[in-house]
Tab-separated table of C-alpha atoms in Angstrom:
chain	number	residue	atom	x	y	z
A	1	MET	CA	-129.663	183.439	-90.912
A	2	THR	CA	-130.765	180.934	-88.298
A	3	ALA	CA	-134.354	179.701	-88.184
A	4	VAL	CA	-135.385	179.309	-84.546
A	5	VAL	CA	-138.370	177.777	-82.790
A	6	LEU	CA	-138.956	178.757	-79.154
A	7	VAL	CA	-141.174	176.369	-77.216
A	8	GLY	CA	-142.346	177.925	-73.959
A	9	SER	CA	-142.052	181.698	-74.169
A	10	THR	CA	-144.123	182.752	-71.152
A	11	GLY	CA	-141.838	181.681	-68.288
A	12	MET	CA	-139.039	183.818	-66.918
A	13	ILE	CA	-136.371	182.359	-69.201
A	14	GLY	CA	-138.703	181.965	-72.176
A	15	GLU	CA	-139.707	185.619	-72.037
A	16	ALA	CA	-136.050	186.657	-71.836
A	17	VAL	CA	-135.186	184.458	-74.818
A	18	ALA	CA	-138.085	185.893	-76.846
A	19	ARG	CA	-136.858	189.433	-76.162
A	20	ARG	CA	-133.439	188.483	-77.506
A	21	LEU	CA	-134.811	186.729	-80.587
A	22	THR	CA	-135.567	190.027	-82.290
A	23	GLN	CA	-132.150	190.302	-83.906
A	24	PRO	CA	-131.933	190.194	-87.725
A	25	ASP	CA	-129.614	187.163	-87.400
A	26	PHE	CA	-132.687	185.036	-86.652
A	27	ASP	CA	-135.349	184.484	-89.284
A	28	PRO	CA	-137.896	183.095	-89.067
A	29	VAL	CA	-138.544	183.069	-85.313
A	30	TRP	CA	-141.449	180.846	-84.324
A	31	LEU	CA	-142.953	181.083	-80.829
A	32	LEU	CA	-145.119	178.144	-79.759
A	33	VAL	CA	-147.493	179.308	-77.020
A	34	ARG	CA	-150.516	178.025	-75.127
A	35	ARG	CA	-152.311	181.311	-75.745
A	36	GLU	CA	-151.513	184.656	-77.294
A	37	ARG	CA	-150.705	187.424	-74.827
A	38	GLY	CA	-150.507	191.040	-75.916
A	39	GLN	CA	-149.063	192.313	-79.165
A	40	PRO	CA	-146.199	190.120	-80.421
A	41	HIS	CA	-142.982	191.613	-81.728
A	42	SER	CA	-143.030	192.118	-85.487
A	43	HIS	CA	-140.126	189.666	-85.821
A	44	HIS	CA	-142.035	186.834	-84.138
A	45	ARG	CA	-144.424	184.362	-85.714
A	46	ILE	CA	-146.897	182.897	-83.233
A	47	ARG	CA	-148.453	179.438	-83.197
A	48	VAL	CA	-150.942	178.543	-80.460
A	49	VAL	CA	-150.434	174.938	-79.337
A	50	ASP	CA	-152.288	172.699	-76.898
A	51	PHE	CA	-149.317	171.288	-74.987
A	52	ASP	CA	-151.654	168.941	-73.098
A	53	ASN	CA	-152.235	167.188	-76.416
A	54	LEU	CA	-148.809	165.837	-77.352
A	55	ALA	CA	-150.000	164.826	-80.817
A	56	ALA	CA	-150.718	168.493	-81.585
A	57	ILE	CA	-147.000	169.228	-81.530
A	58	GLU	CA	-146.300	166.568	-84.135
A	59	ASP	CA	-148.807	168.156	-86.547
A	60	LEU	CA	-146.899	171.458	-86.695
A	61	ASP	CA	-145.258	172.144	-90.039
A	62	LEU	CA	-142.500	174.695	-89.409
A	63	THR	CA	-138.862	175.258	-90.290
A	64	GLY	CA	-136.166	175.506	-87.661
A	65	ASP	CA	-132.422	175.013	-87.477
A	66	SER	CA	-132.447	175.393	-83.696
A	67	VAL	CA	-135.280	174.573	-81.300
A	68	ILE	CA	-135.128	176.113	-77.824
A	69	CYS	CA	-137.281	174.361	-75.224
A	70	ALA	CA	-138.036	176.428	-72.132
A	71	LEU	CA	-141.101	174.450	-71.074
A	72	GLY	CA	-141.591	174.019	-67.360
A	73	THR	CA	-144.131	174.113	-64.585
A	74	THR	CA	-144.338	173.485	-60.845
A	75	ILE	CA	-145.899	170.554	-59.021
A	76	ARG	CA	-148.269	172.998	-57.341
A	77	LYS	CA	-149.427	174.447	-60.648
A	78	ALA	CA	-149.541	171.058	-62.403
A	79	GLY	CA	-151.575	169.558	-59.565
A	80	SER	CA	-149.701	166.273	-59.185
A	81	GLN	CA	-146.317	164.672	-59.708
A	82	ALA	CA	-147.649	162.789	-62.730
A	83	ALA	CA	-148.909	166.001	-64.328
A	84	PHE	CA	-145.576	167.673	-63.593
A	85	GLN	CA	-143.716	164.819	-65.308
A	86	GLN	CA	-145.956	165.129	-68.342
A	87	VAL	CA	-144.845	168.740	-68.862
A	88	ASP	CA	-141.224	168.726	-67.707
A	89	ARG	CA	-140.273	165.346	-69.147
A	90	ASP	CA	-142.798	163.834	-71.543
A	91	THR	CA	-143.783	166.982	-73.441
A	92	VAL	CA	-140.141	168.055	-73.606
A	93	VAL	CA	-139.127	164.717	-75.130
A	94	ARG	CA	-142.021	164.676	-77.604
A	95	THR	CA	-141.099	168.222	-78.611
A	96	ALA	CA	-137.522	167.088	-79.217
A	97	GLN	CA	-138.700	164.136	-81.283
A	98	TRP	CA	-140.779	166.515	-83.376
A	99	ALA	CA	-137.763	168.839	-83.744
A	100	ARG	CA	-135.648	165.905	-84.909
A	101	ALA	CA	-138.253	164.962	-87.522
A	102	LEU	CA	-138.443	168.623	-88.520
A	103	GLY	CA	-134.777	168.487	-89.447
A	104	ALA	CA	-133.492	170.710	-86.663
A	105	SER	CA	-129.799	170.119	-86.066
A	106	HIS	CA	-129.686	171.760	-82.639
A	107	PHE	CA	-131.937	171.303	-79.604
A	108	LEU	CA	-131.514	173.518	-76.551
A	109	PHE	CA	-133.120	172.545	-73.233
A	110	VAL	CA	-133.577	174.460	-69.995
A	111	SER	CA	-132.923	171.942	-67.221
A	112	SER	CA	-131.846	172.595	-63.629
A	113	LEU	CA	-128.791	172.633	-61.420
A	114	GLY	CA	-128.427	169.153	-59.934
A	115	ALA	CA	-130.472	167.356	-62.609
A	116	ASP	CA	-129.790	163.628	-62.315
A	117	ALA	CA	-131.880	160.681	-63.479
A	118	ALA	CA	-130.732	158.763	-60.377
A	119	SER	CA	-131.538	161.532	-57.891
A	120	ARG	CA	-133.805	160.849	-54.924
A	121	ASN	CA	-135.261	164.318	-55.410
A	122	PHE	CA	-138.349	164.022	-57.610
A	123	TYR	CA	-137.844	167.355	-59.389
A	124	LEU	CA	-134.163	166.760	-60.150
A	125	ARG	CA	-134.828	163.150	-61.174
A	126	THR	CA	-137.514	164.268	-63.635
A	127	LYS	CA	-135.161	166.832	-65.178
A	128	GLY	CA	-132.412	164.211	-65.335
A	129	GLU	CA	-134.704	161.708	-67.047
A	130	ALA	CA	-135.568	164.336	-69.647
A	131	GLU	CA	-131.868	165.029	-70.248
A	132	HIS	CA	-131.133	161.312	-70.611
A	133	ALA	CA	-133.916	160.867	-73.166
A	134	LEU	CA	-132.783	163.895	-75.170
A	135	GLN	CA	-129.237	162.578	-75.420
A	136	SER	CA	-130.514	159.409	-77.083
A	137	LEU	CA	-132.175	161.260	-79.986
A	138	GLY	CA	-128.997	161.916	-81.960
A	139	PHE	CA	-129.082	165.664	-82.523
A	140	GLU	CA	-126.000	167.095	-84.204
A	141	HIS	CA	-125.886	169.542	-81.302
A	142	LEU	CA	-127.638	169.310	-77.933
A	143	THR	CA	-127.261	172.190	-75.491
A	144	ILE	CA	-128.439	171.716	-71.906
A	145	VAL	CA	-128.420	174.638	-69.479
A	146	ARG	CA	-128.616	173.904	-65.757
A	147	PRO	CA	-129.296	177.190	-63.980
A	148	SER	CA	-129.500	177.589	-60.229
A	149	LEU	CA	-132.234	179.732	-58.640
A	150	LEU	CA	-133.340	182.336	-61.162
A	151	LEU	CA	-133.357	186.078	-60.643
A	152	GLY	CA	-135.522	188.377	-62.750
A	153	GLU	CA	-139.066	189.431	-63.440
A	154	ARG	CA	-141.823	187.188	-64.696
A	155	SER	CA	-145.316	188.158	-65.804
A	156	GLU	CA	-146.850	185.440	-63.612
A	157	PHE	CA	-146.555	186.127	-59.881
A	158	ARG	CA	-145.401	183.171	-57.754
A	159	ILE	CA	-145.033	184.045	-54.074
A	160	GLY	CA	-142.685	181.154	-53.262
A	161	GLU	CA	-140.449	181.976	-56.187
A	162	ARG	CA	-140.451	185.687	-55.329
A	163	LEU	CA	-139.400	184.945	-51.744
A	164	GLY	CA	-136.728	182.594	-53.048
A	165	MET	CA	-135.326	185.348	-55.261
A	166	VAL	CA	-135.136	187.754	-52.325
A	167	VAL	CA	-133.362	185.217	-50.129
A	168	GLY	CA	-131.127	184.114	-52.999
A	169	ALA	CA	-130.052	187.671	-53.758
A	170	LEU	CA	-129.162	188.195	-50.091
A	171	LEU	CA	-127.179	184.952	-49.890
A	172	LYS	CA	-125.416	185.309	-53.240
A	173	PRO	CA	-122.371	187.220	-51.871
A	174	LEU	CA	-121.944	184.564	-49.161
A	175	LEU	CA	-121.819	181.632	-51.571
A	176	SER	CA	-118.144	181.220	-52.390
A	177	GLY	CA	-115.707	178.379	-53.019
A	178	PRO	CA	-117.530	175.063	-53.611
A	179	LEU	CA	-120.830	176.842	-52.910
A	180	ARG	CA	-120.455	179.196	-55.871
A	181	ARG	CA	-122.346	176.726	-58.049
A	182	TYR	CA	-125.479	177.462	-56.015
A	183	ARG	CA	-125.383	181.209	-56.611
A	184	PRO	CA	-128.578	182.548	-58.216
A	185	VAL	CA	-128.296	183.528	-61.872
A	186	GLU	CA	-130.172	186.156	-63.864
A	187	ALA	CA	-132.765	184.695	-66.231
A	188	ASP	CA	-131.549	187.080	-68.922
A	189	GLN	CA	-128.039	185.646	-68.550
A	190	VAL	CA	-129.425	182.159	-69.203
A	191	ALA	CA	-131.272	183.550	-72.222
A	192	ALA	CA	-128.049	185.124	-73.505
A	193	VAL	CA	-126.359	181.713	-73.462
A	194	LEU	CA	-129.265	180.025	-75.238
A	195	VAL	CA	-129.531	182.628	-77.986
A	196	HIS	CA	-125.772	182.743	-78.537
A	197	GLN	CA	-125.567	178.948	-78.737
A	198	ALA	CA	-128.570	178.784	-81.059
A	199	ALA	CA	-126.745	181.053	-83.502
A	200	SER	CA	-123.347	179.358	-83.228
A	201	PRO	CA	-123.409	175.985	-81.429
A	202	GLY	CA	-119.701	175.151	-81.131
A	203	GLY	CA	-118.304	172.888	-78.425
A	204	PRO	CA	-119.048	169.172	-77.996
A	205	ALA	CA	-122.102	167.485	-79.491
A	206	VAL	CA	-123.664	167.450	-76.019
A	207	ASN	CA	-122.825	170.774	-74.415
A	208	ILE	CA	-123.866	171.078	-70.769
A	209	TRP	CA	-123.777	174.514	-69.189
A	210	GLU	CA	-123.704	174.398	-65.407
A	211	SER	CA	-124.955	177.461	-63.550
A	212	GLU	CA	-121.522	178.828	-62.666
A	213	ARG	CA	-120.454	178.644	-66.306
A	214	ILE	CA	-123.662	180.423	-67.325
A	215	SER	CA	-122.882	183.237	-64.891
A	216	ARG	CA	-119.392	183.663	-66.366
A	217	PHE	CA	-120.597	183.749	-69.974
A	218	ARG	CA	-119.818	186.734	-72.153
A	219	PRO	CA	-120.721	186.898	-75.878
A	220	ASP	CA	-117.072	186.457	-76.866
A	221	SER	CA	-116.633	183.403	-74.597
A	222	ARG	CA	-117.826	179.784	-74.702
């Protein structure tokens, strides 16, 4: 049995991960959410958390071998670059620090294709800074997934993202050779990697999954 905590279960990847965390191999399964939505699965245990109050995370008393962090927002939704950084970098890092204190041996983080702390792109730099901070915390296992544009359904409608998915799906067959790394990837495929790794980490202590590798993943592969 693997005890799992999922932080951020309402985004496209988070929802896909939650659907997969109904297997008997995982117990308990804690979902940390901003607010309860609908009837939770009987296998899930829900904790409502104010993610704007970073100290609230540290007060949680849970058990977890693996902590999956699928937190993320957009600059438009956050309202400013500073607010975006608070969610996608600062809250992620504080969550990881809490997970470390909790005794979790494995932290799994949803980053982005092209994440780089030295990038000129604000979004990619923020993701890269989060990755850099996570690697300094000393987890026994750290899994970082870097998906390209995501395909799939989300409960929250975002017009820009929906248009991007349509264009991405049309361009996917044309992206070959060195451009294959930019091919869109199904959110459920990313979730499959996260859940599989949460159950059986394997690989190096810091295991980075680029988007192309995510797309190739099958349950019997690494």
